[in-house]
Coordinates of C-alpha atoms in Angstrom, one line a residue:
Chain A
M6 CA -9.0 -0.9 -15.4
W7 CA -12.8 -1.3 -15.4
T8 CA -12.4 -3.8 -12.5
L9 CA -10.8 -1.0 -10.5
V10 CA -13.5 1.5 -11.5
R11 CA -16.1 -1.1 -10.5
R12 CA -14.3 -1.7 -7.2
D13 CA -14.3 2.1 -6.4
L14 CA -18.0 2.3 -7.1
I15 CA -18.7 -0.7 -4.9
L16 CA -16.5 0.5 -2.1
D17 CA -17.8 4.0 -2.1
R18 CA -21.4 3.5 -3.3
R19 CA -22.8 4.8 0.0
M20 CA -20.7 7.9 0.0
V21 CA -21.4 8.6 -3.7
G22 CA -25.1 7.9 -3.3
L23 CA -25.3 10.1 -0.2
N24 CA -23.6 13.0 -2.1
F25 CA -25.9 12.6 -5.0
V26 CA -29.0 12.6 -2.9
M27 CA -27.8 15.5 -0.8
Y28 CA -27.0 17.7 -3.8
L29 CA -30.1 16.6 -5.8
I30 CA -32.2 17.9 -2.9
M31 CA -30.0 20.9 -2.1
G32 CA -29.9 22.3 -5.6
P33 CA -33.6 22.6 -6.3
V34 CA -34.3 23.8 -2.7
F35 CA -31.8 26.7 -3.1
L36 CA -33.1 27.5 -6.6
S37 CA -36.6 27.7 -5.4
L38 CA -35.5 30.2 -2.8
M39 CA -33.5 32.4 -5.2
S40 CA -35.2 35.3 -6.9
E41 CA -33.0 35.0 -9.9
A42 CA -30.8 32.0 -10.8
P43 CA -28.2 32.5 -13.5
V44 CA -28.1 29.2 -15.5
K45 CA -24.4 29.3 -16.2
L46 CA -23.7 29.8 -12.5
I47 CA -25.9 26.8 -11.7
A48 CA -24.0 24.7 -14.3
G49 CA -20.7 25.8 -12.7
W50 CA -21.9 24.8 -9.3
A51 CA -23.1 21.4 -10.6
G52 CA -19.7 21.0 -12.2
I53 CA -17.9 21.7 -8.9
V54 CA -20.1 19.3 -7.0
G55 CA -19.7 16.6 -9.7
A56 CA -15.9 17.0 -9.7
M57 CA -15.7 16.9 -5.9
I58 CA -17.3 13.4 -5.7
P59 CA -14.4 11.5 -7.4
L60 CA -11.9 13.6 -5.6
S61 CA -13.3 12.7 -2.2
L62 CA -13.3 9.1 -3.4
V63 CA -9.6 9.2 -4.2
G64 CA -9.0 10.9 -0.9
R65 CA -10.8 8.2 1.0
E66 CA -8.4 5.6 -0.1
D67 CA -5.6 7.6 1.5
K68 CA -7.7 8.2 4.6
F69 CA -8.3 4.5 5.1
K70 CA -4.8 3.5 4.0
T71 CA -6.1 1.0 1.6
A72 CA -3.7 2.0 -1.2
T73 CA -1.4 -0.7 0.1
L74 CA -4.0 -3.3 -0.7
T75 CA -4.8 -1.7 -4.1
C76 CA -1.1 -1.6 -5.1
S77 CA -0.6 -5.2 -4.0
L78 CA -3.3 -6.4 -6.4
P79 CA -2.3 -7.6 -9.8
V80 CA -2.7 -4.2 -11.4
T81 CA -0.1 -1.7 -12.5
R82 CA 0.1 1.8 -10.9
D83 CA -0.6 3.3 -14.4
T84 CA -3.9 1.3 -14.5
V85 CA -4.8 2.6 -11.0
V86 CA -4.2 6.2 -12.2
A87 CA -6.1 5.6 -15.5
S88 CA -9.1 4.2 -13.5
R89 CA -9.1 7.3 -11.3
Y90 CA -9.4 9.5 -14.3
V91 CA -11.9 7.5 -16.3
G92 CA -14.0 6.6 -13.3
G93 CA -13.7 10.1 -12.0
W94 CA -14.9 11.6 -15.2
V95 CA -17.8 9.2 -15.4
L96 CA -18.8 10.1 -11.9
A97 CA -18.3 13.8 -12.3
L98 CA -20.2 14.1 -15.5
G99 CA -22.9 11.8 -14.3
G100 CA -23.2 13.7 -11.1
G101 CA -23.0 17.1 -12.7
L102 CA -25.6 16.2 -15.3
A103 CA -28.0 14.7 -12.7
I104 CA -27.8 17.9 -10.6
L105 CA -28.3 20.1 -13.6
A106 CA -31.3 18.0 -14.7
A107 CA -32.8 18.3 -11.2
C108 CA -32.3 22.1 -11.4
Y109 CA -33.9 22.1 -14.8
G110 CA -36.8 20.1 -13.5
T111 CA -37.2 22.7 -10.7
F112 CA -37.6 25.5 -13.2
L113 CA -40.0 23.4 -15.3
A114 CA -42.1 22.9 -12.2
G115 CA -42.4 26.7 -12.0
L116 CA -40.1 27.0 -9.0
G117 CA -37.2 29.5 -9.3
H118 CA -36.4 31.9 -12.1
P119 CA -33.7 31.0 -14.5
V120 CA -31.6 33.7 -16.0
G121 CA -29.9 33.1 -19.4
G122 CA -30.1 30.2 -21.8
W123 CA -29.2 26.6 -21.3
G124 CA -27.2 26.5 -24.5
G125 CA -23.8 27.1 -22.9
A126 CA -24.6 25.6 -19.5
L127 CA -23.4 22.1 -20.4
L128 CA -20.1 23.6 -21.6
V129 CA -19.7 25.6 -18.5
G130 CA -20.3 22.5 -16.4
F131 CA -17.8 20.5 -18.5
V132 CA -15.1 23.1 -18.4
T133 CA -15.6 23.4 -14.6
I134 CA -15.3 19.7 -14.1
G135 CA -12.3 19.6 -16.4
L136 CA -10.4 22.3 -14.6
I137 CA -11.0 20.9 -11.2
M138 CA -10.1 17.4 -12.2
A139 CA -7.0 18.4 -14.0
G140 CA -5.8 20.7 -11.3
L141 CA -6.7 18.8 -8.2
L142 CA -6.5 15.1 -9.0
P143 CA -2.7 14.9 -9.2
F144 CA -2.5 16.7 -5.9
T145 CA -5.1 14.4 -4.3
M146 CA -3.4 11.3 -5.6
R147 CA -0.2 12.4 -3.9
F148 CA -1.4 13.9 -0.6
G149 CA -4.9 12.4 -0.1
L150 CA -8.0 14.1 1.3
V151 CA -6.2 15.9 4.1
G152 CA -3.7 17.3 1.6
L153 CA -6.5 18.4 -0.7
I154 CA -8.3 20.2 2.1
G155 CA -5.0 21.7 3.2
F156 CA -4.4 22.8 -0.4
L157 CA -7.8 24.4 -0.7
V158 CA -7.4 26.2 2.6
F159 CA -3.9 27.4 1.4
T160 CA -5.2 28.8 -1.8
Q161 CA -8.0 30.6 0.1
V162 CA -5.5 32.1 2.5
L163 CA -3.3 33.0 -0.5
G164 CA -6.2 34.7 -2.2
I165 CA -7.0 36.7 1.0
V166 CA -3.4 37.7 1.4
A167 CA -3.2 38.7 -2.3
F168 CA -6.4 40.9 -2.0
L169 CA -5.3 42.4 1.3
S170 CA -1.9 43.3 0.0
A171 CA -3.4 44.6 -3.2
A172 CA -5.8 46.8 -1.1
L173 CA -3.0 47.9 1.3
F174 CA -0.3 48.6 -1.3
G175 CA -2.4 49.6 -4.2
G176 CA -1.8 46.6 -6.5
H177 CA -5.5 45.9 -6.9
G178 CA -5.5 47.1 -10.5
M179 CA -2.6 44.8 -11.3
L180 CA -4.4 41.8 -9.9
R181 CA -7.6 42.6 -11.7
K182 CA -5.6 43.2 -14.9
L183 CA -3.9 39.8 -14.6
I184 CA -7.1 37.9 -14.1
G185 CA -9.0 40.0 -16.6
G186 CA -6.1 39.5 -19.1
V187 CA -6.3 35.7 -19.0
A188 CA -10.1 35.7 -19.3
G189 CA -9.9 38.3 -22.0
A190 CA -7.3 36.4 -24.0
V191 CA -9.5 33.3 -23.9
K192 CA -12.6 35.3 -24.8
A193 CA -10.7 37.1 -27.6
L194 CA -10.6 33.8 -29.4
Q195 CA -14.4 33.8 -29.8
E196 CA -14.3 36.1 -32.8
P197 CA -11.8 34.4 -35.0
L198 CA -13.0 30.9 -34.1
G199 CA -16.7 31.5 -34.2
P200 CA -19.2 30.2 -31.6
V201 CA -18.8 26.5 -32.5
G202 CA -15.1 26.7 -33.0
Y203 CA -14.7 28.5 -29.7
D204 CA -16.7 25.8 -27.9
L205 CA -14.6 23.2 -29.5
F206 CA -11.5 25.0 -28.5
L207 CA -12.6 25.1 -24.9
V208 CA -13.4 21.3 -25.0
A209 CA -10.0 20.6 -26.6
A210 CA -8.2 22.7 -24.0
V211 CA -9.9 20.8 -21.2
V212 CA -9.0 17.5 -22.8
V213 CA -5.4 18.6 -23.3
L214 CA -5.2 19.8 -19.7
N215 CA -6.6 16.5 -18.4
V216 CA -4.2 14.5 -20.5
A217 CA -1.3 16.5 -19.1
S218 CA -2.7 16.1 -15.6
F219 CA -3.0 12.3 -16.2
F220 CA 0.6 12.0 -17.2
L221 CA 1.6 14.1 -14.2
S222 CA -0.5 11.9 -11.9
R223 CA 1.1 8.8 -13.4
W224 CA 4.5 10.2 -12.8
I225 CA 3.6 11.0 -9.2
Y226 CA 1.9 7.7 -8.5
R227 CA 4.7 5.6 -9.9
R228 CA 7.0 7.2 -7.4
R229 CA 4.7 7.0 -4.4
E230 CA 5.7 4.7 -1.5
F231 CA 3.3 3.1 0.8
Chain B
M25 CA 14.6 -23.9 -11.9
D26 CA 14.3 -20.2 -11.1
S27 CA 14.2 -19.1 -7.5
A28 CA 10.8 -18.0 -6.4
L29 CA 12.4 -14.8 -5.2
E30 CA 15.9 -13.5 -5.6
L31 CA 17.2 -10.3 -4.1
T32 CA 20.6 -9.0 -5.1
G33 CA 22.3 -6.0 -3.5
V34 CA 19.1 -4.4 -2.5
G35 CA 19.5 -1.0 -0.8
K36 CA 17.2 1.6 0.6
C37 CA 18.0 4.7 2.5
W38 CA 15.3 6.5 4.6
G39 CA 16.8 9.1 6.8
E40 CA 18.9 7.3 9.4
F41 CA 17.5 3.9 8.5
A42 CA 19.2 2.0 5.6
L43 CA 18.9 -1.4 4.1
R44 CA 22.4 -2.3 2.8
D45 CA 23.3 -4.7 0.1
V46 CA 20.5 -7.2 1.0
S47 CA 20.9 -10.4 -1.1
F48 CA 19.2 -13.8 -0.6
Q49 CA 17.2 -16.4 -2.6
L50 CA 14.0 -18.2 -1.9
P51 CA 14.1 -21.6 -3.4
P52 CA 10.7 -22.8 -4.8
G53 CA 8.9 -25.2 -2.5
Y54 CA 10.4 -24.1 0.8
I55 CA 9.6 -21.8 3.7
T56 CA 12.1 -19.0 4.4
G57 CA 11.9 -17.1 7.7
L58 CA 12.9 -13.5 7.7
V59 CA 14.0 -12.7 11.2
G60 CA 15.2 -9.5 12.9
P61 CA 14.4 -7.2 15.7
N62 CA 12.1 -4.2 15.4
G63 CA 13.5 -1.7 12.9
A64 CA 15.7 -4.3 11.2
G65 CA 14.1 -3.6 7.9
K66 CA 11.8 -6.7 7.5
T67 CA 8.7 -4.8 6.5
T68 CA 10.6 -2.5 4.2
L69 CA 12.0 -5.5 2.5
V70 CA 8.6 -7.1 2.0
K71 CA 7.3 -3.8 0.7
I72 CA 10.2 -3.6 -1.8
V73 CA 9.3 -7.1 -3.1
L74 CA 5.7 -6.0 -3.5
D75 CA 6.9 -2.8 -5.2
L76 CA 5.1 -0.7 -2.6
V77 CA 8.5 0.8 -1.8
R78 CA 11.2 1.5 -4.4
A79 CA 14.7 0.2 -3.7
D80 CA 17.5 2.7 -4.2
A81 CA 19.9 -0.1 -5.4
G82 CA 19.9 -3.7 -6.4
S83 CA 17.5 -6.0 -8.1
V84 CA 14.5 -8.1 -7.1
R85 CA 13.5 -11.0 -9.3
V86 CA 10.3 -12.9 -8.8
F87 CA 10.1 -16.3 -10.6
G88 CA 13.0 -15.1 -12.7
H89 CA 11.4 -11.9 -13.8
D90 CA 12.2 -8.3 -12.8
H91 CA 9.6 -7.5 -10.2
R92 CA 8.9 -4.0 -11.5
A93 CA 8.9 -4.8 -15.2
D94 CA 6.3 -7.6 -14.9
G95 CA 4.7 -6.2 -11.7
A96 CA 1.0 -6.8 -12.3
S97 CA 1.4 -10.4 -13.7
L98 CA 3.8 -11.3 -11.0
R99 CA 1.6 -10.0 -8.2
S100 CA -1.2 -12.3 -9.5
R101 CA 1.1 -15.2 -8.5
I102 CA 1.9 -13.7 -5.1
G103 CA -0.3 -13.8 -2.0
F104 CA 0.5 -11.4 0.8
V105 CA -0.5 -10.7 4.4
H106 CA 0.6 -7.4 5.7
D107 CA 1.6 -6.8 9.3
R108 CA -1.2 -4.3 9.7
P109 CA -3.9 -5.8 7.7
T110 CA -5.6 -2.9 5.8
C111 CA -8.9 -3.9 4.2
Y112 CA -11.9 -2.1 3.0
D113 CA -13.3 -2.2 6.5
H114 CA -16.9 -1.3 5.7
L115 CA -17.4 -4.4 3.5
A116 CA -18.5 -7.8 4.8
V117 CA -16.1 -10.7 4.5
Q118 CA -18.1 -12.2 1.7
Q119 CA -18.2 -8.9 -0.3
L120 CA -14.5 -8.4 0.2
G121 CA -13.8 -11.8 -1.2
A122 CA -15.9 -11.1 -4.2
L123 CA -14.2 -7.7 -4.8
V124 CA -10.6 -9.0 -4.4
G125 CA -11.4 -12.1 -6.3
S126 CA -12.4 -10.1 -9.4
F127 CA -8.8 -9.1 -9.9
Y128 CA -7.5 -12.6 -10.1
A129 CA -7.9 -14.9 -13.1
T130 CA -7.0 -17.8 -10.8
W131 CA -9.5 -17.0 -8.1
D132 CA -11.1 -20.1 -6.7
E133 CA -14.4 -19.1 -5.1
E134 CA -14.9 -22.7 -3.7
T135 CA -11.6 -22.4 -1.9
F136 CA -12.5 -19.0 -0.5
Q137 CA -15.8 -20.4 0.8
R138 CA -14.2 -23.4 2.3
L139 CA -11.3 -21.5 4.0
T140 CA -13.8 -19.0 5.3
R141 CA -15.6 -21.8 7.0
E142 CA -12.5 -23.6 8.2
F143 CA -11.1 -20.4 9.7
E144 CA -14.4 -19.6 11.3
L145 CA -14.7 -16.2 9.7
P146 CA -18.3 -14.9 9.8
S147 CA -18.9 -14.2 6.2
R148 CA -21.6 -11.6 6.8
R149 CA -19.6 -9.6 9.4
R150 CA -18.0 -6.4 8.4
V151 CA -14.2 -6.4 8.3
S152 CA -14.2 -3.4 10.7
A153 CA -15.8 -5.7 13.4
L154 CA -13.1 -8.4 13.1
S155 CA -10.3 -8.7 15.6
R156 CA -6.7 -8.4 14.5
G157 CA -6.3 -12.1 14.5
M158 CA -9.4 -12.5 12.4
K159 CA -8.1 -9.9 10.0
V160 CA -4.9 -11.9 9.6
K161 CA -7.0 -15.0 8.9
L162 CA -9.0 -13.1 6.3
G163 CA -5.8 -11.9 4.7
L164 CA -4.6 -15.4 4.6
V165 CA -7.8 -16.7 3.1
L166 CA -7.6 -14.0 0.4
A167 CA -4.0 -14.9 -0.3
L168 CA -4.7 -18.6 -0.5
S169 CA -7.9 -18.4 -2.6
H170 CA -6.1 -17.3 -5.8
R171 CA -3.6 -20.2 -5.6
A172 CA -0.6 -18.0 -5.0
E173 CA 2.8 -19.6 -5.8
L174 CA 4.6 -17.3 -3.5
L175 CA 3.2 -16.3 -0.1
I176 CA 4.7 -13.3 1.6
L177 CA 3.6 -13.0 5.2
D178 CA 4.8 -10.0 7.2
E179 CA 4.6 -11.0 10.9
P180 CA 1.3 -12.8 10.5
T181 CA 1.5 -14.6 13.8
T182 CA 1.9 -11.5 16.0
G183 CA -1.2 -11.1 18.1
L184 CA -2.7 -14.5 17.2
D185 CA -3.8 -17.0 19.8
P186 CA -1.5 -20.0 20.2
V187 CA -4.1 -22.4 18.8
F188 CA -4.5 -20.5 15.6
R189 CA -0.8 -19.8 15.4
R190 CA -0.1 -23.5 15.4
E191 CA -2.9 -24.2 12.9
L192 CA -1.5 -21.5 10.6
L193 CA 2.0 -22.9 10.8
E194 CA 0.7 -26.4 10.0
R195 CA -1.2 -25.0 7.1
L196 CA 1.9 -23.3 5.8
S197 CA 3.8 -26.5 6.1
G198 CA 1.1 -28.3 4.2
L199 CA 1.1 -25.6 1.5
I200 CA 4.6 -26.2 0.3
S201 CA 4.1 -29.9 0.0
D202 CA 3.1 -29.4 -3.7
G203 CA 6.7 -28.3 -4.4
R204 CA 5.6 -25.2 -6.2
T205 CA 4.5 -22.9 -3.4
S206 CA 7.1 -20.9 -1.5
V207 CA 6.7 -18.9 1.6
L208 CA 8.5 -15.9 2.9
F209 CA 7.6 -15.4 6.5
S210 CA 8.8 -12.5 8.5
T211 CA 8.6 -12.9 12.3
Q212 CA 10.1 -12.2 15.6
I213 CA 8.6 -15.3 17.2
L214 CA 11.5 -17.8 16.9
T215 CA 9.5 -20.8 18.0
D216 CA 7.4 -20.3 14.8
L217 CA 10.6 -20.4 12.8
E218 CA 12.0 -23.4 14.6
R219 CA 8.8 -25.3 13.8
I220 CA 8.5 -24.6 10.1
A221 CA 11.3 -22.7 8.4
D222 CA 13.7 -24.5 6.0
F223 CA 15.8 -21.4 5.4
V224 CA 16.4 -18.4 7.6
V225 CA 17.6 -14.8 6.8
F226 CA 18.7 -12.8 9.8
L227 CA 18.4 -9.1 9.4
R228 CA 19.9 -6.5 11.7
R229 CA 20.0 -2.8 11.2
G230 CA 19.2 -3.3 7.5
E231 CA 22.0 -5.8 6.9
V232 CA 21.8 -9.6 6.2
L233 CA 23.9 -11.2 8.9
Y234 CA 23.1 -14.8 8.0
E235 CA 21.3 -16.4 5.1
G236 CA 21.1 -20.2 4.9
V237 CA 19.6 -23.5 5.9
K238 CA 18.1 -23.3 9.3
D239 CA 19.2 -26.8 10.4
D240 CA 22.8 -26.0 9.5
L241 CA 22.7 -23.1 11.9
V242 CA 21.1 -25.1 14.7
D243 CA 23.3 -28.1 14.2
R244 CA 26.7 -26.5 13.6
W245 CA 26.7 -23.2 15.4
A246 CA 27.5 -22.9 19.1
V247 CA 27.4 -20.5 22.0
V248 CA 30.5 -20.3 24.1
R249 CA 30.1 -19.0 27.6
G250 CA 33.2 -18.4 29.8
G251 CA 35.3 -16.0 31.8
P252 CA 37.0 -12.9 30.3
E253 CA 40.1 -15.0 29.7
I254 CA 38.5 -16.8 26.8
G255 CA 38.4 -13.6 24.8
S256 CA 41.8 -14.0 23.1
E257 CA 41.1 -17.7 22.3
L258 CA 38.0 -16.8 20.5
E259 CA 40.1 -15.2 17.7
A260 CA 40.9 -18.7 16.4
L261 CA 37.2 -19.3 15.7
S262 CA 34.7 -17.7 13.3
V263 CA 32.9 -15.5 15.7
R264 CA 29.5 -14.1 14.6
G265 CA 28.7 -12.1 17.7
T266 CA 29.8 -11.5 21.3
R267 CA 28.5 -9.8 24.4
D268 CA 29.7 -9.2 27.9
T269 CA 27.8 -11.1 30.7
Q270 CA 28.1 -11.2 34.5
M271 CA 30.2 -14.3 34.1
G272 CA 32.5 -12.9 31.4
I273 CA 31.9 -13.4 27.7
E274 CA 29.2 -15.0 25.6
A275 CA 30.0 -15.6 22.0
L276 CA 28.3 -17.1 19.0
V277 CA 30.6 -19.2 16.8
E278 CA 30.1 -21.0 13.6
D279 CA 31.8 -24.3 14.4
L280 CA 30.6 -26.2 17.4
E281 CA 33.2 -29.0 17.1
A282 CA 36.1 -26.6 16.8
A283 CA 34.9 -24.6 19.8
R284 CA 34.7 -27.8 21.9
R285 CA 38.3 -28.7 20.8
I286 CA 39.7 -25.3 21.7
F287 CA 37.9 -24.7 25.0
G288 CA 37.4 -28.3 26.4
E289 CA 36.2 -27.8 30.0
R290 CA 37.3 -24.2 30.3
A291 CA 34.1 -22.8 28.8
V292 CA 30.6 -23.9 28.3
V293 CA 30.0 -24.8 24.6
E294 CA 26.5 -25.6 23.6
H295 CA 24.4 -25.9 20.4
A296 CA 23.1 -22.4 19.5
T297 CA 19.4 -22.0 19.6
L298 CA 17.6 -19.6 17.3
D299 CA 17.1 -17.4 20.4
D300 CA 20.9 -17.3 20.9
V301 CA 21.4 -16.4 17.3
F302 CA 18.8 -13.7 17.5
L303 CA 20.4 -12.3 20.5
L304 CA 24.0 -12.6 19.6
L305 CA 24.3 -12.4 15.8
G306 CA 26.0 -9.2 14.9
A307 CA 26.3 -8.1 18.6
T308 CA 29.7 -6.7 19.7
R309 CA 31.1 -6.2 23.2
D310 CA 31.8 -2.5 22.4
E311 CA 28.2 -2.1 21.7
E312 CA 27.2 -3.7 25.0
G313 CA 29.6 -1.3 26.7
R314 CA 28.0 1.7 25.0
S315 CA 24.5 0.7 25.9

């Protein structure tokens, strides 16, 4: 599995490096221009950027049609999927942390004005990465980069349609209730679990989601034909 | 000794295309040519063997093992060259070798370097800058550098210059001299087959129409050419394909001697060439009429 992870890093080192450099510059520049920068929002953004790096890496294999070569190598498809998740998490966490560190450095240098504490920032970043990886990796493994872009466009259009129809037909409250209900249910756990227990619950939920996503990806990839 | 490759009743349905009940064996230490027109199912079959495509029916055994159950370890003993070589194009030849080599316990770096030189592959050049022929060479170098016992080549000679084609064929012939390496070689270029294949498998519209020793086919099979009146007499022979011609009928039959006895001077009876077999095997006069 590590040979595959190493291979991906070698193959896509330029793309990965370019992404890192771009966001490591972009983050601090934007922060220095903002009057107020909520720390948790920055952590969420770092998580999104971190998670997109491995996703685009998986998508590139589809774009260049090199999956045929990968699956002709002496590795099982399950190992290919495992390497995507392990390598993906390493890259996403590494990327997210590096960007977060760069933003922190920006504040330390006196540029930008952070709002809120850094305590929960790591957790926000982690949960963001976990949700994106768990949700989009199976999809990317099946449909590639074009499919991923298509899916993201589709969800945006779906969102617009939902909000438009809510505005037109008066279901706005229902949509808000639904989203608020889910968020509220998760937040409601804060009291019985306590702050540490709640954080651990979120981490565990992300892990469980990713394990489920891994098994789904494995199921999908075993059936893929090239 | 186990066959290097054994397919039994393999089937695959893809819309209108279907591979039906494909069965053949690849004895160890021989070259088998997989022949068929475009769309016959050659590439699909190769992909099924490599588990890139799943068969709907039948079994594939490589070195006596189920090709899916032991996939990874079996693939370490297989070298392959795809019809459209897909590589990591932005890497240099040398880098690609190092990368692919890291997956094989039997990788021989010395062989890789030697073959790269012999095939005149510029080791520092990017794969994207190589011609198709060069990419095929690279694919072959990669396949040979991990001492594969089964080489699967999907139309490797298409698009190659005659000099390298001949060199490639000689090299393949040399490879099997150790008695342990086997080659499955899909092609439409029949002269290649005539030169090196020991066994041939003819595929047409997803069905195996002939599987056997190439020399048997060339020595024993015949083409009968005559006027329309020979049609009824053909029934006495084992006919494997017919078509209408301007002269009358052209038929592919299994027994040259029997055909000569039956027709004497009334029809032209000649040894069948692989070209004849390619053209006539499975063809029917009704089909000619339709087209």
